[in-house]
C-alpha positions as MATLAB code, in Angstrom:
seq = 'MSQGTDVRQGADTSDSPADARNENESAGIHVRSDVSAQQQAWQVEDFPGGLPACLEAVLMVADGPQQERDLAHALHCSPADIREALDTLQHAYEGDPDRGIAPRGFTLRNSARGWQYVSRSEFEPVVSAFVTDGQTSRLSQAALEALAIIAYKQPMTRAQVASIRGVNSDGVIRSLTVRGLVQEHGADPQTHAALLETTGLFLEYLGLNSLDDLPSLAPFLPADAGQVVREAAQEQLGSL';
ca = [
     143.890   23.365  147.285;
     145.706   22.815  150.434;
     145.224   25.133  153.543;
     147.476   28.183  153.629;
     148.328   27.985  149.864;
     148.568   31.477  148.325;
     146.559   31.411  145.150;
     148.611   34.493  143.825;
     152.097   32.794  143.686;
     154.107   33.716  140.709;
     153.118   36.168  138.214;
     150.014   34.388  136.900;
     147.234   36.906  136.820;
     145.114   35.254  134.112;
     142.223   34.869  136.272;
     139.818   37.755  136.393;
     138.240   39.116  139.604;
     134.945   37.671  138.558;
     136.376   34.230  137.946;
     138.098   34.401  141.327;
     134.857   35.272  143.049;
     132.882   32.532  141.312;
     135.627   30.079  142.405;
     135.525   31.223  145.996;
     131.707   31.175  146.087;
     131.623   27.626  144.626;
     134.086   26.470  147.417;
     131.875   28.060  150.066;
     134.341   30.975  150.785;
     132.666   34.389  151.281;
     134.938   37.220  150.151;
     134.032   40.805  150.821;
     134.487   43.058  147.829;
     134.452   46.401  149.503;
     137.711   47.931  150.563;
     136.462   48.986  154.034;
     135.412   45.439  154.723;
     138.810   44.219  153.762;
     140.382   46.722  156.166;
     138.181   45.993  159.047;
     140.528   45.082  161.910;
     137.822   43.326  164.003;
     134.947   40.997  163.742;
     132.010   40.646  165.959;
     133.378   37.402  167.320;
     136.219   39.203  168.808;
     134.069   40.843  171.563;
     132.673   39.110  174.558;
     129.140   37.902  173.754;
     129.781   38.086  169.980;
     127.089   39.380  167.704;
     124.264   39.654  170.322;
     126.477   41.770  172.497;
     127.584   44.063  169.778;
     123.960   44.717  168.669;
     123.146   45.480  172.299;
     125.777   47.978  172.518;
     124.910   49.711  169.145;
     121.135   49.865  169.973;
     121.898   51.212  173.372;
     123.560   54.493  171.799;
     121.230   54.772  168.735;
     118.984   57.691  168.719;
     116.156   56.024  166.891;
     115.123   52.657  165.329;
     117.721   50.793  163.314;
     117.138   48.838  160.075;
     118.607   45.368  159.750;
     120.612   46.410  156.620;
     122.127   49.236  158.413;
     123.170   47.149  161.281;
     124.615   44.495  158.963;
     126.606   47.068  157.147;
     127.977   48.559  160.421;
     128.797   45.198  161.938;
     129.973   43.626  158.733;
     127.531   40.734  159.016;
     124.830   39.402  156.894;
     121.215   40.654  157.412;
     120.028   37.131  158.014;
     122.694   36.884  160.931;
     121.516   40.127  162.273;
     117.872   39.111  162.211;
     118.575   35.847  163.827;
     120.574   37.557  166.663;
     117.885   40.210  167.109;
     115.288   37.629  167.415;
     117.299   35.782  170.089;
     117.650   39.023  172.177;
     114.047   39.743  171.863;
     113.077   36.251  172.972;
     115.682   36.340  175.920;
     114.181   39.469  177.278;
     110.666   37.942  177.546;
     112.185   35.743  180.206;
     111.148   32.097  180.958;
     108.616   31.632  183.810;
     109.113   27.807  183.760;
     112.734   28.313  184.527;
     112.108   31.058  187.139;
     113.481   33.753  184.689;
     111.538   36.940  184.916;
     110.990   39.222  181.919;
     113.085   42.381  181.736;
     111.838   45.960  182.280;
     112.510   46.783  178.679;
     112.036   44.883  175.358;
     113.500   45.070  171.789;
     110.746   46.137  169.660;
     110.665   45.830  165.774;
     108.642   48.199  163.821;
     108.322   49.431  160.263;
     111.168   51.833  160.996;
     113.563   49.176  162.537;
     114.593   47.779  165.900;
     114.704   49.869  169.128;
     114.888   49.335  172.824;
     111.802   50.519  174.654;
     110.382   50.182  178.095;
     107.670   47.594  178.602;
     104.099   49.345  178.525;
     103.362   47.642  182.059;
     105.962   49.888  183.526;
     104.746   53.154  182.235;
     103.519   54.386  185.744;
     107.048   53.815  187.151;
     108.774   55.357  184.175;
     106.297   58.478  184.315;
     106.867   58.835  187.945;
     110.820   58.891  187.638;
     110.831   61.154  184.503;
     108.230   63.704  185.612;
     108.708   63.626  189.332;
     104.968   64.095  189.978;
     104.825   66.691  187.057;
     105.385   69.646  189.794;
     109.119   70.179  189.263;
     110.343   72.907  186.916;
     112.039   72.113  183.682;
     115.690   71.764  184.025;
     118.071   74.224  182.081;
     118.951   71.437  179.834;
     115.312   70.504  179.095;
     114.511   74.320  178.205;
     117.471   74.372  175.886;
     116.214   71.314  174.010;
     112.689   72.461  174.063;
     113.521   76.000  172.693;
     115.658   74.442  170.008;
     112.868   72.021  168.903;
     110.207   74.850  169.108;
     112.083   77.179  166.678;
     113.689   74.657  164.276;
     111.092   71.750  164.263;
     110.788   69.227  162.898;
     114.243   67.794  163.893;
     115.830   64.619  164.969;
     117.456   63.964  168.247;
     120.862   63.916  166.704;
     120.192   67.380  165.471;
     119.279   68.629  168.846;
     122.349   67.080  170.415;
     124.529   68.685  167.483;
     123.146   72.254  168.439;
     123.560   71.683  172.184;
     126.881   69.838  172.003;
     125.684   67.122  174.361;
     123.496   63.923  174.094;
     120.071   65.091  174.678;
     118.103   61.870  174.727;
     117.170   62.228  178.516;
     115.773   65.599  178.416;
     113.869   64.860  175.202;
     112.356   61.815  176.847;
     111.229   63.960  179.862;
     109.705   66.611  177.498;
     107.991   63.752  175.687;
     106.517   62.306  178.851;
     105.348   65.653  179.882;
     103.502   66.045  176.621;
     105.432   69.022  175.429;
     107.209   67.210  172.535;
     106.109   64.291  170.290;
     107.443   62.219  167.476;
     105.876   62.758  164.159;
     107.359   61.243  160.996;
     110.779   60.151  160.142;
     113.807   61.841  158.466;
     113.861   60.475  154.891;
     117.679   60.034  154.862;
     118.486   58.749  158.343;
     115.053   57.254  159.253;
     115.437   58.803  162.655;
     112.242   60.124  164.350;
     111.363   63.699  163.771;
     110.509   65.707  166.960;
     107.929   68.472  167.078;
     106.025   70.354  169.865;
     102.534   69.529  170.780;
      99.200   71.499  171.353;
      99.940   71.273  175.011;
     103.079   73.305  174.543;
     101.207   75.941  172.770;
      98.557   75.969  175.597;
     101.152   76.355  178.294;
     102.676   79.319  176.587;
      99.189   80.847  175.615;
      99.887   80.711  171.918;
      97.445   79.840  169.149;
     100.214   78.665  166.723;
     103.916   78.498  166.321;
     103.763   81.666  164.304;
     102.984   83.345  167.561;
     106.387   82.354  168.963;
     108.433   85.605  169.852;
     111.175   86.471  167.431;
     114.666   85.826  168.583;
     116.050   88.855  166.740;
     115.589   91.351  169.650;
     117.541   89.209  171.934;
     120.754   88.931  169.688;
     123.629   91.292  169.344;
     123.171   93.578  166.447;
     126.495   92.656  164.866;
     125.688   88.837  165.163;
     122.126   88.936  163.888;
     122.952   88.404  160.098;
     125.465   85.635  160.878;
     122.877   83.871  162.978;
     120.152   84.256  160.356;
     122.438   82.885  157.566;
     123.476   79.896  159.827;
     119.811   79.147  160.595;
     118.621   79.398  157.032;
     121.617   77.106  156.047;
     120.796   74.541  158.736;
     117.052   74.743  158.064;
     117.834   73.883  154.442;
     119.553   70.750  155.428;
     116.742   69.396  157.546;
];
């Protein structure tokens, strides 16, 4: 078959889709069967840095560890290509002392829940000093909002907190985590994102024995809005 020849010339449609797939596979041609892939307007090779750079961009905004199969689906690549690129990035971040290349302050960690960017453990004092500011500063309004949401609706993911607040909350949640007020516990069964909950230190600061002692929000709500809020809360809690 010469290059550029249209195999669908004329009205001959005797070959079934399965026959066409087998012929393409035997010729080393990989054809995507799903419609979304056929309509894909870009390939990872279209971007500067190719697949590794695309993975960096995606993992930078992800709210939790990402599985290789999910990354492969999003970027329209094979899981094997995804794994190879991730391994390459992970190795690059380690640096090369023989060539005078220092390691980065972060690393790409692979756990049972997937791949995620994390700060290197040896930089923990630096990160804590930045995030907590000596542990003497008051919580910001944004941090108080996120903490209240988690306290009353836990367990929940970062994405769910951001959805309620209307803005990305990764920074304030990181601050709450370093302060010991919030922790990760378990993962959402559908998205595999980490579930957040308050800690014993949170209860200690508030002088509470358990979450059941949290004050009710009802007295602070307008009378005509109480039922609406309760129904909305029940609906959202049912989806968690």
